[in-house]
Amino acid sequence: MSSVEALHDQYSQELKGFGASLPDDLLQGLQGLSEIYDQSQLEQWVKIGVSLAHHSLRSWEATSEFFRVSPEVAKKLTFSELKQWSEIGTYLATDASLMSVAFIKATPIALDSLNFDELDKWAKQGQRLCRGNWKSIALAALYFQQSASLLNVLSLELIDRLVDIIDQLTERSYELANSVLESSYDIFSNLAEEDREPFLLFAKSVTRASWADTRLYFERGPKLIESISSHERTIFLDLASKVTMDVGRQGFPLFVDAAQSLEEIPLEDQKALLIFATNIAPSSAIASMEYLKSAPFVRSRLTTEQMERWSEVGVELLKMGNAEGAEAYFRLESSRAEEMLAALSARVELPSVSSMLRMYAKALSGEQVAVLSSEDLVDRNIGWISEAAPTTEGTTIYLPPFVNTFEEQDSNFQVYKVFTTHQTGRLEFGSFNYTFNINGQHTESSAELRESDQLQHRLSSDVENEEDDRSSQTVSTEIQRYFNLFDDRLLISGIFTIVEDTRVGSYVDREYGGIRKWLQRLQNWEVDRRPEVRAMGLRQAFVENLLRASLGRPDTIRWPQDQYTTMQKGIRALQIVNLEDATVQDSAEVASALYDIAVLIPNIPLESADVEWEPPDEEMIQIAPDMPGGGEGGEAPMPASGEELDFENPDQPEFRGEFKPELVQLMMKLKDQQQGQTDGTASPLTKEQLMELLQNSVEITINEWAEGDLASSLGMFLDNLEKDAGTPAGEPKEQSGESGDERGGGDGGDDEELPVEIDWFYYDEWDFRASDYRPRWCRVGERLGDEGELDYYQDILQKHHGLVMETRRQFELMRPESFRKIKRLEDGHEIDLDEAIQFYVDKKAGVGPLAQIYTRRNKIERDVAVAFLLDMSASTDEEIEKQRQKYQEEEEDFQDDPSKYFQWLAQRRARQAIEPPKRIIDLEKESTVLVVEALEAIGDSYGIYGFSGYGRDNVEFHVIKDLEEDFNDRVRKRIDKIDPVRSTRMGPAIRHTIQKLDDHDAKVKILIMVSDGRPQDHGYGRDRTEKEYAVHDTKQALNEAKRKGITPFLITVDKEGHDYLKQMCDDIGYEVVDNIESLPRRLPTLYRHLATE
Amino acid sequence: MTTTEQSQGFKQLAVEDFRISEEPFYLPISDEVELFESAYEQKIPVLLKGPTGVGKTRFIEYMSWKLHKNIQDGQSGVPLITVACHEDLTASDLVGRYLLEGEETRWVDGPITRATKVGAICYLDEVVEARKDTTVLIHPLTDYRRLLPVEKRGELLEAADGFILVMSYNPGYQSALKDLKHSTRQRFIAIEFGYPDRDQETEIITKESGVNPSIASELAKLAEKVRNLKEHGLGEGVSTRLLVYAGKLIHQGISPRRACEVAVVWALTDDLEVQRSIEEVVTSIFEE
């Protein structure tokens, strides 16, 4: 019997009591170890196992594992080390045998990465996680299970950090701790080695700041930092953890946003940004992250140097200690940031120049043109598809949303100007005024001739083919009839565009010498970007060459030597439209002639053939305009071999943009038709006609409706066109989605009321922390007030008959005040007796002063405009009665007479039944009625507005009566419908009212706001409870009013009003009306004082 | 002629002695000259309507010069008495008043009285600016009676033969408050003055400023464009007078862009945005 068997026999009996499998495990272990250890060592080893099994309730399981893995372990440890190892296992078993099992089991693998000395430390890390409850034990066990492999990727030290994190998480959620631990290996094995430590460091910060984000971080973090240059990841993660330490739970979202922004930035540029961010982080952690967030946007507009200068301004703010300001600055929520951006950027944005360009276009064309972004036209879905090119549809000039062509701001503005001038030129010089078969100034129209030829040809050749739709074609517009003359509509449309643009360009060049320089610069810029002619089919090359000549650069023409006369004929014809006073009729005729030439040229590629493509000679550049004559021969025959390529019109030069005369004429016609201006002869267009026009027109790109079937797309398209023709030109009104919803539900019959039309306006909001405006922060939706019943107004008048009469009388008394007596005049209406006597005395005395003895009464015209701004917030719904009832019941003295009491009670009930309890808003309304009556008596112009809303992008502004509006029944009805709505965002409402007053012409302007409490709204402040922000913004808005020469005045019925009003109003007038019911009496009186001061 | 002469370097003469002795440059736009001559012949008062700076005053000067044949004293032209009206202009400013002179008082005729006496063209410039009672004063003068009541002296003055009342009136910028009363309006025939067309304006600018015709034509083009902006940011279009100023500056060697800036853009409006728009039109038309 070997020693192994002996030992096995000796102990197996004892071990069997613990677990049935133990003897087998022992045998296995003994067999493995017998090679390594001697007899006594083996015996000691068995004893260790046995004592471990005896150690605690389930520690035999550890023994089992001990027996099993010992042979493995023994290969790596000396016997004494193995003994110490087992001691670790034992003390772990003291806490939980399960943990001990996991520890022992994981040891062999762990030893691949660990020295023996580190074993203990490793075990202690696991032990830390164990807190005695089963969840923690399972976690600890999991830890040993996972960490064995984790040790491959993380040093023991780093694992210590990970344990810290997990330990922290266990205080919140074991489940989270588990999942983090489970995912750790995958995460860290995928991370680059140098990223692991910073990743953990940041993880620790996140966990500390907001434990719930840890899982998100472990899930998304590795992916997020992948897009950051490997050299910079450490910097970024370090920065992120610093920031998170500073700002707490905000840190992780900031990290996510910043990482996503960095993703958009080329790797090599990230370093500079990160260094900058790290530098400012000590002053403001948020600012540094906001900087990274905004970086891609800012970079898209600025060069690196410009961006540095832009950032410097933010740094200045930090240096001045205005951290909030810097944060807003870097977040791009500050006017200063936007102004800097605009000032530094070479890019010119349309909104900043559109109103000026509109006036410019109006001046040039003499028409009511509007200027809008091309995006708007594309949205209208009426055939235009390019969002980046200028164009016009006859009433509006559409321009790209921004121009970034050149490197200086001024140049880019000039580009806008050239765009506008060319588009205006199309209107001014009549591009859309083509009339069929009218002679031009330099050419005779061949249109009619062509039409009859075409008909003849068709009759003779196509007798049997009666389905040919072209012969029976009806035409809707003149230009359509013209295009119909040609078989290849694409070709004629392309040529006509080039010719007509040449003509317009030539006019612009002649009429507006000042922009000639820029026009040429843009033309050259375009020419440099033209595609290679040689690669094109011959016909296409011909058209391309025409375009180059049209751009004033015939020197860039390339054309086969032996075909030169053809090209020459083309250029010669094109020159006709460069003549002074050429008209669109000339263009059409020239285009037909060019078409005749082009259509004979086969569209075959000649590149491969040994054809000489020549630049033009002198003669060609200086060529005299002439129409091509028929039948001139003398040139080489067109090459006929080769496969024809598909013909495509050359791309339009950017500054000319899309040209769609057919659609424009159609829209004009539709518009006329809708306005009932069709002359008697022309029958209105039928749907079929329109469909036909659209189907044939090449001005609508096919791929637009490739998505759906042709017919239905066309139908939708047509609807848009018709709708569009119905709306007058100018700024389109935005429709509010919400107001539509409110009325939704019906199936949209004609009798249904139209949705309320809302005009949107944008206003800045004052951020007092940043001491800067948040640009275009609030969106104010102006709408007409709903109309209620007329009776309401009459009732109020009757009820307050006395008061109405009284205020009217008082107001009428104001009139004589508007005369002013001027004294001491040399000439006047009356003699001032005192002065006259004085003068006579002086004269006698020989001190002859001037004879200033007359007086005159000058009439001062009352020129007052006042706007009343009513608070329509939900709180105005509160009943006033409630507060009063208490007093009343105490006051009434019934002297214990129940009959009197019941009488009183019955009366009160009856009163309440007829008259519902009054609310604050009711008093506002009544006051309004009184003020209106009074104001009508003195004839001041006045507006009444209500405001409410919810959130910064939905400030409701109800117009009860506009300043310019006459007082009428509709206004009376609207007063009835002043109802409480939602919140009180005063700032934007005040700003919008300022705007209205500012547009109104009056010497004295007054803004009176009636409210019931402090300004508050969702997001009007840092959080729900903060009041400072709203008060500051309102105060700023009131100051803006004063700067505009408007006298603001606040009236509130909030008894606690004094505290914030004092702060909000500084030197602005306000009044707290203590007795709410006196408001209707008080308001007119107040106005009287204000308006006569 | 009571002329205090040149030694002091200025000329001082009584209003009724003022005559236009040299032919002023005036380019008739349509039939206004014949109309005026006929009206003068028939003693019908005339109202000149039109925006500022289109030549209303120049026209009346020209007519005053042209009507010389009706005058007996051998001097050319009919006397022209111009009264610039303003809101403080009173009836006595027009008719006359007593002045203190030592212990005495002395009556002094007002411009309209003088005009009535000598048979001059009495030109009330910008008449709507005057107070309502002033305009009523002229009623008896403007109908068949041709009488001027001089209230303070208790006299009635009959107008001399050559007398005619002419008023100018700019319907553009006045508010409704400052409109002419119908009873006043309907005593006058109205001659409308509009802006001249491009060619005519070119001629005027060339003549008046001495600038060469091509620049004059560019200025006229500018005017046409700027006038398109009327009611869209501009109260009134640019006047021919301003264009002439611009032309004169250019003639003196100022660059066209700069000349237009000071004489047109800044003279027209204070609104920055409108200024900018017009400046862009200027830079489109004139090269650097």
Coordinates of N, CA and C in Angstrom, one line a residue, chain A residues 888-889 891-909 911:
Chain A
Q888 N -66.8 88.5 7.0 CA -68.2 88.8 6.9 C -69.0 88.1 7.9
E889 N -68.7 86.8 8.0 CA -69.6 86.0 8.9 C -69.4 86.5 10.3
E891 N -68.6 89.6 11.2 CA -69.1 90.9 11.3 C -70.7 91.0 11.4
E892 N -71.3 90.2 10.6 CA -72.8 90.2 10.6 C -73.3 89.9 12.1
D893 N -74.1 90.7 12.5 CA -74.7 90.5 13.8 C -76.2 90.3 13.7
F894 N -76.5 89.1 14.1 CA -78.0 88.7 14.0 C -78.7 88.8 15.3
Q895 N -78.0 89.2 16.3 CA -78.6 89.3 17.6 C -79.4 88.1 18.0
D896 N -78.8 87.0 17.7 CA -79.4 85.7 18.0 C -80.8 85.5 17.4
D897 N -81.0 86.3 16.3 CA -82.3 86.1 15.7 C -82.2 85.2 14.5
P898 N -82.6 84.0 14.7 CA -82.4 83.0 13.6 C -83.1 83.4 12.3
S899 N -84.2 84.0 12.4 CA -85.0 84.4 11.2 C -84.2 85.3 10.3
K900 N -83.5 86.3 11.0 CA -82.7 87.2 10.3 C -81.5 86.5 9.6
Y901 N -81.0 85.6 10.4 CA -79.8 84.9 9.9 C -80.2 84.1 8.6
F902 N -81.4 83.4 8.7 CA -81.8 82.6 7.5 C -82.1 83.5 6.3
Q903 N -82.6 84.6 6.6 CA -82.9 85.6 5.6 C -81.6 85.9 4.9
W904 N -80.6 86.2 5.7 CA -79.3 86.6 5.2 C -78.7 85.5 4.3
L905 N -78.8 84.3 4.9 CA -78.2 83.1 4.2 C -78.8 82.9 2.9
A906 N -80.2 83.0 2.9 CA -80.9 82.8 1.6 C -80.5 83.8 0.6
Q907 N -80.3 85.1 1.1 CA -79.9 86.1 0.2 C -78.5 85.8 -0.4
R908 N -77.7 85.4 0.5 CA -76.3 85.2 0.0 C -76.3 84.0 -1.0
R909 N -77.1 83.0 -0.7 CA -77.1 81.9 -1.7 C -77.6 82.3 -3.0
R911 N -77.6 85.2 -4.2 CA -76.6 86.1 -4.8 C -75.5 85.3 -5.5

